[in-house]
């Protein structure tokens, strides 16, 4: 079987973007080149990988089955490339970190700044996404370390390094939690999943639910008085201190959670990734967060 890296990269890009056009832009290739690479891959595998869906395309059943393997192969090769480079030239070390939105926006900038002062030769590459995206990147070896909630499977190791309490917040305290509009993050967000579980557990059926795609959008809606939400205290700490938002007394809150450093079990972390992992659990890392967001 003569599957090439170009074919795998083209297929994974299309699978992720659901568009040959966007995949071509991502890979800096022409659309015919991407289409030809995927057609050649399909011939090698003996099954079509894409099919028409209205005006767009989607993966076939065979394509969906093959996608995680293709992504994992590319991730492992990139890990191998980084391992060789780090061995040959330690000064070119880099760590790829994937963080869920809240951690990426409110914790990681301070941590990266503090770490770069300590390890000036190590480059930290940060990608931010929802929980589903972070777990996919860690599980497919496209990130060395993930920052998020408790890992869902034994294939990903998780070590807690910082408390992450979830509270209910809004511009004012509503008379009845069931009569308030509840603001939710997008599908795939860990905070959304926690909110949905919380509402079910406490028998709260909101009169209205509004879905927003980012912490920034949720916080803007909160300050405008459009609703209330369950959210990481880290994300609204400054607004609470300024009096723009209030902590709403709600049964069972705060929800005691932790931030976890995540990594794939199957591949040994490179030395640079191990050093960054140790930093996350160090007092120095904790001080960096305290200075940035005032977490005691």
C-alpha atoms as a PDB file:
ATOM      1  CA  UNK A   1       0.000   0.000   0.000  1.00  0.00           C
ATOM      2  CA  UNK A   2       1.543   3.337  -1.061  1.00  0.00           C
ATOM      3  CA  UNK A   3      -0.327   5.929   0.969  1.00  0.00           C
ATOM      4  CA  UNK A   4       1.514   9.257   1.030  1.00  0.00           C
ATOM      5  CA  UNK A   5       1.662  12.020   3.609  1.00  0.00           C
ATOM      6  CA  UNK A   6       0.172  14.420   1.083  1.00  0.00           C
ATOM      7  CA  UNK A   7      -2.860  12.173   0.741  1.00  0.00           C
ATOM      8  CA  UNK A   8      -3.289  11.884   4.501  1.00  0.00           C
ATOM      9  CA  UNK A   9      -2.909  15.619   5.056  1.00  0.00           C
ATOM     10  CA  UNK A  10      -5.408  16.406   2.327  1.00  0.00           C
ATOM     11  CA  UNK A  11      -7.942  13.934   3.692  1.00  0.00           C
ATOM     12  CA  UNK A  12      -7.599  15.093   7.307  1.00  0.00           C
ATOM     13  CA  UNK A  13      -7.907  18.738   6.260  1.00  0.00           C
ATOM     14  CA  UNK A  14     -11.102  18.017   4.346  1.00  0.00           C
ATOM     15  CA  UNK A  15     -12.472  15.929   7.211  1.00  0.00           C
ATOM     16  CA  UNK A  16     -11.857  18.786   9.636  1.00  0.00           C
ATOM     17  CA  UNK A  17     -13.097  21.631   7.445  1.00  0.00           C
ATOM     18  CA  UNK A  18     -15.812  19.708   5.541  1.00  0.00           C
ATOM     19  CA  UNK A  19     -14.720  21.586   2.444  1.00  0.00           C
ATOM     20  CA  UNK A  20     -12.179  20.972  -0.302  1.00  0.00           C
ATOM     21  CA  UNK A  21     -11.884  24.732  -0.772  1.00  0.00           C
ATOM     22  CA  UNK A  22     -11.069  25.423   2.884  1.00  0.00           C
ATOM     23  CA  UNK A  23      -8.759  22.411   3.041  1.00  0.00           C
ATOM     24  CA  UNK A  24      -6.848  23.711   0.018  1.00  0.00           C
ATOM     25  CA  UNK A  25      -6.484  27.114   1.675  1.00  0.00           C
ATOM     26  CA  UNK A  26      -5.207  25.521   4.877  1.00  0.00           C
ATOM     27  CA  UNK A  27      -2.644  23.411   3.016  1.00  0.00           C
ATOM     28  CA  UNK A  28      -1.677  26.106   0.490  1.00  0.00           C
ATOM     29  CA  UNK A  29      -2.640  23.793  -2.368  1.00  0.00           C
ATOM     30  CA  UNK A  30      -5.047  24.063  -5.256  1.00  0.00           C
ATOM     31  CA  UNK A  31      -8.478  22.473  -4.979  1.00  0.00           C
ATOM     32  CA  UNK A  32      -7.747  20.040  -7.846  1.00  0.00           C
ATOM     33  CA  UNK A  33      -4.596  18.916  -6.013  1.00  0.00           C
ATOM     34  CA  UNK A  34      -6.557  18.198  -2.837  1.00  0.00           C
ATOM     35  CA  UNK A  35      -9.278  16.361  -4.749  1.00  0.00           C
ATOM     36  CA  UNK A  36      -6.705  14.307  -6.641  1.00  0.00           C
ATOM     37  CA  UNK A  37      -4.880  13.348  -3.437  1.00  0.00           C
ATOM     38  CA  UNK A  38      -8.094  12.141  -1.793  1.00  0.00           C
ATOM     39  CA  UNK A  39      -9.153  10.267  -4.914  1.00  0.00           C
ATOM     40  CA  UNK A  40      -5.780   8.486  -4.974  1.00  0.00           C
ATOM     41  CA  UNK A  41      -6.134   7.649  -1.274  1.00  0.00           C
ATOM     42  CA  UNK A  42      -9.611   6.239  -1.862  1.00  0.00           C
ATOM     43  CA  UNK A  43      -8.244   4.000  -4.629  1.00  0.00           C
ATOM     44  CA  UNK A  44      -5.519   2.726  -2.307  1.00  0.00           C
ATOM     45  CA  UNK A  45      -8.073   1.968   0.412  1.00  0.00           C
ATOM     46  CA  UNK A  46     -10.589   0.509  -1.993  1.00  0.00           C
ATOM     47  CA  UNK A  47     -13.555   2.628  -0.854  1.00  0.00           C
ATOM     48  CA  UNK A  48     -14.865   6.155  -1.483  1.00  0.00           C
ATOM     49  CA  UNK A  49     -14.069   8.553   1.335  1.00  0.00           C
ATOM     50  CA  UNK A  50     -16.213  11.557   0.357  1.00  0.00           C
ATOM     51  CA  UNK A  51     -19.727  12.014  -0.963  1.00  0.00           C
ATOM     52  CA  UNK A  52     -21.910  14.899  -2.014  1.00  0.00           C
ATOM     53  CA  UNK A  53     -24.251  16.443   0.550  1.00  0.00           C
ATOM     54  CA  UNK A  54     -26.379  19.180  -0.988  1.00  0.00           C
ATOM     55  CA  UNK A  55     -23.936  21.759  -2.277  1.00  0.00           C
ATOM     56  CA  UNK A  56     -21.165  20.512  -0.050  1.00  0.00           C
ATOM     57  CA  UNK A  57     -19.417  17.263   0.797  1.00  0.00           C
ATOM     58  CA  UNK A  58     -19.224  14.932   3.763  1.00  0.00           C
ATOM     59  CA  UNK A  59     -17.318  11.845   4.757  1.00  0.00           C
ATOM     60  CA  UNK A  60     -18.714   8.503   3.765  1.00  0.00           C
ATOM     61  CA  UNK A  61     -19.035   5.797   6.374  1.00  0.00           C
ATOM     62  CA  UNK A  62     -15.623   4.528   5.252  1.00  0.00           C
ATOM     63  CA  UNK A  63     -14.215   8.035   5.497  1.00  0.00           C
ATOM     64  CA  UNK A  64     -15.503   8.448   9.046  1.00  0.00           C
ATOM     65  CA  UNK A  65     -13.980   5.113   9.994  1.00  0.00           C
ATOM     66  CA  UNK A  66     -10.588   6.046   8.526  1.00  0.00           C
ATOM     67  CA  UNK A  67     -10.410   9.648   9.812  1.00  0.00           C
ATOM     68  CA  UNK A  68      -9.181   9.024  13.385  1.00  0.00           C
ATOM     69  CA  UNK A  69      -6.435   6.692  12.123  1.00  0.00           C
ATOM     70  CA  UNK A  70      -5.246   9.222   9.553  1.00  0.00           C
ATOM     71  CA  UNK A  71      -5.194  11.995  12.129  1.00  0.00           C
ATOM     72  CA  UNK A  72      -3.307   9.824  14.613  1.00  0.00           C
ATOM     73  CA  UNK A  73      -0.669   8.867  12.035  1.00  0.00           C
ATOM     74  CA  UNK A  74      -0.005  12.518  11.258  1.00  0.00           C
ATOM     75  CA  UNK A  75       0.127  13.365  14.952  1.00  0.00           C
ATOM     76  CA  UNK A  76       2.617  10.598  15.694  1.00  0.00           C
ATOM     77  CA  UNK A  77       4.832  11.636  12.815  1.00  0.00           C
ATOM     78  CA  UNK A  78       4.836  15.210  14.061  1.00  0.00           C
ATOM     79  CA  UNK A  79       5.711  13.950  17.540  1.00  0.00           C
ATOM     80  CA  UNK A  80       8.594  11.990  16.047  1.00  0.00           C
ATOM     81  CA  UNK A  81       9.795  15.028  14.131  1.00  0.00           C
ATOM     82  CA  UNK A  82       9.780  17.126  17.303  1.00  0.00           C
ATOM     83  CA  UNK A  83      11.595  14.389  19.236  1.00  0.00           C
ATOM     84  CA  UNK A  84      14.403  14.246  16.671  1.00  0.00           C
ATOM     85  CA  UNK A  85      14.708  18.031  16.535  1.00  0.00           C
ATOM     86  CA  UNK A  86      14.764  18.290  20.323  1.00  0.00           C
ATOM     87  CA  UNK A  87      17.479  15.653  20.579  1.00  0.00           C
ATOM     88  CA  UNK A  88      19.645  17.222  17.899  1.00  0.00           C
ATOM     89  CA  UNK A  89      19.075  20.851  18.907  1.00  0.00           C
ATOM     90  CA  UNK A  90      17.573  21.280  22.404  1.00  0.00           C
ATOM     91  CA  UNK A  91      17.457  25.035  21.922  1.00  0.00           C
ATOM     92  CA  UNK A  92      14.706  24.515  19.311  1.00  0.00           C
ATOM     93  CA  UNK A  93      12.389  22.659  21.708  1.00  0.00           C
ATOM     94  CA  UNK A  94       8.701  23.452  21.606  1.00  0.00           C
ATOM     95  CA  UNK A  95       5.622  22.267  23.440  1.00  0.00           C
ATOM     96  CA  UNK A  96       2.201  22.147  21.808  1.00  0.00           C
ATOM     97  CA  UNK A  97      -0.554  22.938  24.297  1.00  0.00           C
ATOM     98  CA  UNK A  98      -4.290  22.681  23.617  1.00  0.00           C
ATOM     99  CA  UNK A  99      -6.473  24.415  26.207  1.00  0.00           C
ATOM    100  CA  UNK A 100     -10.212  24.687  26.664  1.00  0.00           C
ATOM    101  CA  UNK A 101     -11.513  28.209  26.148  1.00  0.00           C
ATOM    102  CA  UNK A 102     -11.661  29.358  29.770  1.00  0.00           C
ATOM    103  CA  UNK A 103      -8.194  28.069  30.632  1.00  0.00           C
ATOM    104  CA  UNK A 104      -6.787  29.343  27.348  1.00  0.00           C
ATOM    105  CA  UNK A 105      -8.120  32.845  27.887  1.00  0.00           C
ATOM    106  CA  UNK A 106      -7.598  33.318  31.626  1.00  0.00           C
ATOM    107  CA  UNK A 107      -4.804  31.000  32.780  1.00  0.00           C
ATOM    108  CA  UNK A 108      -2.457  30.145  29.944  1.00  0.00           C
ATOM    109  CA  UNK A 109      -1.137  33.633  29.015  1.00  0.00           C
ATOM    110  CA  UNK A 110       0.246  34.128  32.528  1.00  0.00           C
ATOM    111  CA  UNK A 111       1.589  30.579  32.688  1.00  0.00           C
ATOM    112  CA  UNK A 112       3.296  30.859  29.308  1.00  0.00           C
ATOM    113  CA  UNK A 113       4.867  34.207  30.199  1.00  0.00           C
ATOM    114  CA  UNK A 114       6.213  32.839  33.486  1.00  0.00           C
ATOM    115  CA  UNK A 115       7.487  29.679  31.829  1.00  0.00           C
ATOM    116  CA  UNK A 116       9.255  31.556  29.030  1.00  0.00           C
ATOM    117  CA  UNK A 117      11.140  33.558  31.630  1.00  0.00           C
ATOM    118  CA  UNK A 118      12.314  30.269  33.102  1.00  0.00           C
ATOM    119  CA  UNK A 119      12.884  28.311  29.848  1.00  0.00           C
ATOM    120  CA  UNK A 120      13.787  30.904  27.232  1.00  0.00           C
ATOM    121  CA  UNK A 121      14.779  28.310  24.642  1.00  0.00           C
ATOM    122  CA  UNK A 122      11.435  26.513  24.695  1.00  0.00           C
ATOM    123  CA  UNK A 123       8.640  27.690  22.434  1.00  0.00           C
ATOM    124  CA  UNK A 124       5.064  27.193  23.658  1.00  0.00           C
ATOM    125  CA  UNK A 125       2.433  26.833  20.932  1.00  0.00           C
ATOM    126  CA  UNK A 126      -1.081  27.373  22.285  1.00  0.00           C
ATOM    127  CA  UNK A 127      -4.315  26.349  20.602  1.00  0.00           C
ATOM    128  CA  UNK A 128      -7.688  27.091  22.162  1.00  0.00           C
ATOM    129  CA  UNK A 129     -10.868  25.092  21.605  1.00  0.00           C
ATOM    130  CA  UNK A 130     -13.764  23.489  23.388  1.00  0.00           C
ATOM    131  CA  UNK A 131     -13.425  20.318  25.461  1.00  0.00           C
ATOM    132  CA  UNK A 132     -14.173  18.001  22.555  1.00  0.00           C
ATOM    133  CA  UNK A 133     -11.529  19.629  20.356  1.00  0.00           C
ATOM    134  CA  UNK A 134      -8.886  19.567  23.103  1.00  0.00           C
ATOM    135  CA  UNK A 135      -9.453  15.886  23.837  1.00  0.00           C
ATOM    136  CA  UNK A 136      -9.242  15.078  20.125  1.00  0.00           C
ATOM    137  CA  UNK A 137      -5.925  16.918  19.785  1.00  0.00           C
ATOM    138  CA  UNK A 138      -4.420  15.202  22.807  1.00  0.00           C
ATOM    139  CA  UNK A 139      -5.760  11.786  21.849  1.00  0.00           C
ATOM    140  CA  UNK A 140      -4.487  12.045  18.275  1.00  0.00           C
ATOM    141  CA  UNK A 141      -1.051  13.358  19.390  1.00  0.00           C
ATOM    142  CA  UNK A 142      -1.530  16.801  17.798  1.00  0.00           C
ATOM    143  CA  UNK A 143      -0.950  18.355  21.221  1.00  0.00           C
ATOM    144  CA  UNK A 144       1.649  17.369  23.790  1.00  0.00           C
ATOM    145  CA  UNK A 145      -0.403  18.620  26.723  1.00  0.00           C
ATOM    146  CA  UNK A 146      -4.037  19.571  27.074  1.00  0.00           C
ATOM    147  CA  UNK A 147      -5.572  21.811  29.712  1.00  0.00           C
ATOM    148  CA  UNK A 148      -9.159  21.022  30.645  1.00  0.00           C
ATOM    149  CA  UNK A 149     -11.410  19.046  32.948  1.00  0.00           C
ATOM    150  CA  UNK A 150     -11.154  15.464  34.145  1.00  0.00           C
ATOM    151  CA  UNK A 151     -10.236  13.089  31.264  1.00  0.00           C
ATOM    152  CA  UNK A 152     -13.079  10.829  30.130  1.00  0.00           C
ATOM    153  CA  UNK A 153     -11.054   7.719  29.308  1.00  0.00           C
ATOM    154  CA  UNK A 154      -8.029   5.722  30.385  1.00  0.00           C
ATOM    155  CA  UNK A 155      -6.259   6.569  27.108  1.00  0.00           C
ATOM    156  CA  UNK A 156      -5.655  10.115  28.343  1.00  0.00           C
ATOM    157  CA  UNK A 157      -3.847  10.748  31.613  1.00  0.00           C
ATOM    158  CA  UNK A 158      -5.044  13.660  33.727  1.00  0.00           C
ATOM    159  CA  UNK A 159      -3.333  15.296  36.689  1.00  0.00           C
ATOM    160  CA  UNK A 160      -5.190  18.084  38.560  1.00  0.00           C
ATOM    161  CA  UNK A 161      -3.098  21.188  39.161  1.00  0.00           C
ATOM    162  CA  UNK A 162      -5.539  23.965  40.123  1.00  0.00           C
ATOM    163  CA  UNK A 163      -9.073  24.266  41.578  1.00  0.00           C
ATOM    164  CA  UNK A 164     -11.737  25.376  39.088  1.00  0.00           C
ATOM    165  CA  UNK A 165     -14.953  26.189  40.934  1.00  0.00           C
ATOM    166  CA  UNK A 166     -18.095  26.690  38.855  1.00  0.00           C
ATOM    167  CA  UNK A 167     -20.555  29.292  40.134  1.00  0.00           C
ATOM    168  CA  UNK A 168     -23.836  30.767  38.952  1.00  0.00           C
ATOM    169  CA  UNK A 169     -23.436  34.424  37.986  1.00  0.00           C
ATOM    170  CA  UNK A 170     -25.491  37.226  36.481  1.00  0.00           C
ATOM    171  CA  UNK A 171     -26.081  40.967  36.573  1.00  0.00           C
ATOM    172  CA  UNK A 172     -28.567  40.515  39.416  1.00  0.00           C
ATOM    173  CA  UNK A 173     -30.063  37.766  41.538  1.00  0.00           C
ATOM    174  CA  UNK A 174     -33.286  36.434  39.957  1.00  0.00           C
ATOM    175  CA  UNK A 175     -36.320  35.690  42.110  1.00  0.00           C
ATOM    176  CA  UNK A 176     -36.641  32.215  40.591  1.00  0.00           C
ATOM    177  CA  UNK A 177     -33.893  30.238  38.834  1.00  0.00           C
ATOM    178  CA  UNK A 178     -36.512  28.515  36.668  1.00  0.00           C
ATOM    179  CA  UNK A 179     -37.838  31.838  35.378  1.00  0.00           C
ATOM    180  CA  UNK A 180     -34.411  33.146  34.362  1.00  0.00           C
ATOM    181  CA  UNK A 181     -32.870  32.804  30.926  1.00  0.00           C
ATOM    182  CA  UNK A 182     -29.895  30.451  31.153  1.00  0.00           C
ATOM    183  CA  UNK A 183     -26.934  31.157  28.903  1.00  0.00           C
ATOM    184  CA  UNK A 184     -25.111  28.113  27.531  1.00  0.00           C
ATOM    185  CA  UNK A 185     -21.856  27.615  25.656  1.00  0.00           C
ATOM    186  CA  UNK A 186     -21.752  25.770  22.331  1.00  0.00           C
ATOM    187  CA  UNK A 187     -22.059  21.999  21.896  1.00  0.00           C
ATOM    188  CA  UNK A 188     -18.800  20.285  22.816  1.00  0.00           C
ATOM    189  CA  UNK A 189     -18.038  22.719  25.642  1.00  0.00           C
ATOM    190  CA  UNK A 190     -17.294  21.160  29.019  1.00  0.00           C
ATOM    191  CA  UNK A 191     -19.030  24.069  30.768  1.00  0.00           C
ATOM    192  CA  UNK A 192     -22.177  23.454  28.735  1.00  0.00           C
ATOM    193  CA  UNK A 193     -22.150  19.779  29.675  1.00  0.00           C
ATOM    194  CA  UNK A 194     -21.690  20.697  33.350  1.00  0.00           C
ATOM    195  CA  UNK A 195     -24.554  23.207  33.142  1.00  0.00           C
ATOM    196  CA  UNK A 196     -26.931  20.728  31.531  1.00  0.00           C
ATOM    197  CA  UNK A 197     -26.094  18.124  34.174  1.00  0.00           C
ATOM    198  CA  UNK A 198     -26.549  20.681  36.940  1.00  0.00           C
ATOM    199  CA  UNK A 199     -29.974  21.756  35.699  1.00  0.00           C
ATOM    200  CA  UNK A 200     -31.167  18.158  35.460  1.00  0.00           C
ATOM    201  CA  UNK A 201     -29.749  17.201  38.853  1.00  0.00           C
ATOM    202  CA  UNK A 202     -31.491  20.094  40.598  1.00  0.00           C
ATOM    203  CA  UNK A 203     -34.741  19.883  38.670  1.00  0.00           C
ATOM    204  CA  UNK A 204     -34.370  23.318  37.101  1.00  0.00           C
ATOM    205  CA  UNK A 205     -36.242  23.714  33.819  1.00  0.00           C
ATOM    206  CA  UNK A 206     -35.398  27.201  32.479  1.00  0.00           C
ATOM    207  CA  UNK A 207     -38.132  29.173  30.776  1.00  0.00           C
ATOM    208  CA  UNK A 208     -35.594  30.063  28.073  1.00  0.00           C
ATOM    209  CA  UNK A 209     -32.127  28.910  27.028  1.00  0.00           C
ATOM    210  CA  UNK A 210     -29.745  30.987  24.910  1.00  0.00           C
ATOM    211  CA  UNK A 211     -26.667  29.388  23.332  1.00  0.00           C
ATOM    212  CA  UNK A 212     -23.551  31.547  22.812  1.00  0.00           C
ATOM    213  CA  UNK A 213     -20.275  30.515  21.254  1.00  0.00           C
ATOM    214  CA  UNK A 214     -17.617  31.880  23.581  1.00  0.00           C
ATOM    215  CA  UNK A 215     -16.884  33.036  27.112  1.00  0.00           C
ATOM    216  CA  UNK A 216     -16.638  36.586  25.834  1.00  0.00           C
ATOM    217  CA  UNK A 217     -20.128  36.428  24.355  1.00  0.00           C
ATOM    218  CA  UNK A 218     -21.524  34.859  27.531  1.00  0.00           C
ATOM    219  CA  UNK A 219     -19.936  37.531  29.741  1.00  0.00           C
ATOM    220  CA  UNK A 220     -21.207  40.324  27.498  1.00  0.00           C
ATOM    221  CA  UNK A 221     -24.715  38.885  27.685  1.00  0.00           C
ATOM    222  CA  UNK A 222     -24.409  38.560  31.463  1.00  0.00           C
ATOM    223  CA  UNK A 223     -23.404  42.187  31.964  1.00  0.00           C
ATOM    224  CA  UNK A 224     -26.298  43.286  29.724  1.00  0.00           C
ATOM    225  CA  UNK A 225     -28.684  41.394  31.964  1.00  0.00           C
ATOM    226  CA  UNK A 226     -29.757  38.892  29.314  1.00  0.00           C
ATOM    227  CA  UNK A 227     -29.593  35.917  31.657  1.00  0.00           C
ATOM    228  CA  UNK A 228     -27.588  33.893  34.133  1.00  0.00           C
ATOM    229  CA  UNK A 229     -25.110  31.073  33.694  1.00  0.00           C
ATOM    230  CA  UNK A 230     -22.956  28.453  35.360  1.00  0.00           C
ATOM    231  CA  UNK A 231     -19.380  29.525  34.702  1.00  0.00           C
ATOM    232  CA  UNK A 232     -15.832  29.119  35.959  1.00  0.00           C
ATOM    233  CA  UNK A 233     -15.091  31.598  38.716  1.00  0.00           C
ATOM    234  CA  UNK A 234     -11.806  32.353  36.953  1.00  0.00           C
ATOM    235  CA  UNK A 235     -13.701  33.703  33.949  1.00  0.00           C
ATOM    236  CA  UNK A 236     -15.734  36.285  35.890  1.00  0.00           C
ATOM    237  CA  UNK A 237     -13.500  37.090  38.838  1.00  0.00           C
ATOM    238  CA  UNK A 238     -12.698  40.625  37.685  1.00  0.00           C
ATOM    239  CA  UNK A 239     -16.339  41.394  36.872  1.00  0.00           C
ATOM    240  CA  UNK A 240     -17.389  40.172  40.316  1.00  0.00           C
ATOM    241  CA  UNK A 241     -14.802  42.396  41.972  1.00  0.00           C
ATOM    242  CA  UNK A 242     -15.914  45.431  39.952  1.00  0.00           C
ATOM    243  CA  UNK A 243     -19.548  44.793  40.805  1.00  0.00           C
ATOM    244  CA  UNK A 244     -20.554  44.277  37.180  1.00  0.00           C
ATOM    245  CA  UNK A 245     -21.749  40.761  38.010  1.00  0.00           C
ATOM    246  CA  UNK A 246     -22.923  39.076  41.180  1.00  0.00           C
ATOM    247  CA  UNK A 247     -22.579  35.562  42.488  1.00  0.00           C
ATOM    248  CA  UNK A 248     -26.047  34.011  42.555  1.00  0.00           C
ATOM    249  CA  UNK A 249     -26.842  31.675  45.446  1.00  0.00           C
ATOM    250  CA  UNK A 250     -27.900  28.436  43.797  1.00  0.00           C
ATOM    251  CA  UNK A 251     -28.300  24.966  45.303  1.00  0.00           C
ATOM    252  CA  UNK A 252     -25.205  22.796  45.098  1.00  0.00           C
ATOM    253  CA  UNK A 253     -22.860  25.615  44.115  1.00  0.00           C
ATOM    254  CA  UNK A 254     -20.040  26.185  43.848  1.00  0.00           C
ATOM    255  CA  UNK A 255     -19.356  22.990  41.921  1.00  0.00           C
ATOM    256  CA  UNK A 256     -15.902  21.867  43.004  1.00  0.00           C
ATOM    257  CA  UNK A 257     -13.858  21.058  39.931  1.00  0.00           C
ATOM    258  CA  UNK A 258     -10.176  21.094  38.995  1.00  0.00           C
ATOM    259  CA  UNK A 259      -8.101  22.036  36.001  1.00  0.00           C
ATOM    260  CA  UNK A 260      -6.221  18.999  34.699  1.00  0.00           C
ATOM    261  CA  UNK A 261      -3.046  18.706  32.680  1.00  0.00           C
ATOM    262  CA  UNK A 262      -3.808  16.043  30.066  1.00  0.00           C
ATOM    263  CA  UNK A 263      -1.559  13.889  27.918  1.00  0.00           C
ATOM    264  CA  UNK A 264      -1.832  10.713  25.867  1.00  0.00           C
ATOM    265  CA  UNK A 265      -0.872   7.547  27.697  1.00  0.00           C
ATOM    266  CA  UNK A 266       0.574   5.675  24.702  1.00  0.00           C
ATOM    267  CA  UNK A 267       3.473   7.983  23.874  1.00  0.00           C
ATOM    268  CA  UNK A 268       6.172   9.049  26.298  1.00  0.00           C
ATOM    269  CA  UNK A 269       6.322  12.808  26.723  1.00  0.00           C
ATOM    270  CA  UNK A 270       9.389  14.518  25.330  1.00  0.00           C
ATOM    271  CA  UNK A 271      11.712  16.205  27.883  1.00  0.00           C
ATOM    272  CA  UNK A 272      10.412  19.695  27.029  1.00  0.00           C
ATOM    273  CA  UNK A 273       6.809  18.590  27.571  1.00  0.00           C
ATOM    274  CA  UNK A 274       7.726  16.887  30.850  1.00  0.00           C
ATOM    275  CA  UNK A 275       9.359  20.097  32.077  1.00  0.00           C
ATOM    276  CA  UNK A 276       6.269  22.131  31.220  1.00  0.00           C
ATOM    277  CA  UNK A 277       4.063  19.571  32.930  1.00  0.00           C
ATOM    278  CA  UNK A 278       6.194  19.806  36.066  1.00  0.00           C
ATOM    279  CA  UNK A 279       5.938  23.591  35.930  1.00  0.00           C
ATOM    280  CA  UNK A 280       2.128  23.446  35.872  1.00  0.00           C
ATOM    281  CA  UNK A 281       2.217  21.561  39.183  1.00  0.00           C
ATOM    282  CA  UNK A 282       4.887  23.750  40.752  1.00  0.00           C
ATOM    283  CA  UNK A 283       4.527  26.606  43.215  1.00  0.00           C
ATOM    284  CA  UNK A 284       6.037  28.870  40.582  1.00  0.00           C
ATOM    285  CA  UNK A 285       3.207  28.029  38.194  1.00  0.00           C
ATOM    286  CA  UNK A 286       0.621  28.599  40.919  1.00  0.00           C
ATOM    287  CA  UNK A 287       2.119  32.028  41.718  1.00  0.00           C
ATOM    288  CA  UNK A 288       1.931  33.008  38.045  1.00  0.00           C
ATOM    289  CA  UNK A 289      -1.803  32.306  38.030  1.00  0.00           C
ATOM    290  CA  UNK A 290      -2.365  34.095  41.348  1.00  0.00           C
ATOM    291  CA  UNK A 291      -0.659  37.194  40.025  1.00  0.00           C
ATOM    292  CA  UNK A 292      -2.714  37.163  36.821  1.00  0.00           C
ATOM    293  CA  UNK A 293      -6.202  36.400  38.105  1.00  0.00           C
ATOM    294  CA  UNK A 294      -5.933  36.735  41.849  1.00  0.00           C
ATOM    295  CA  UNK A 295      -6.694  33.120  42.687  1.00  0.00           C
ATOM    296  CA  UNK A 296      -5.686  32.386  46.264  1.00  0.00           C
END
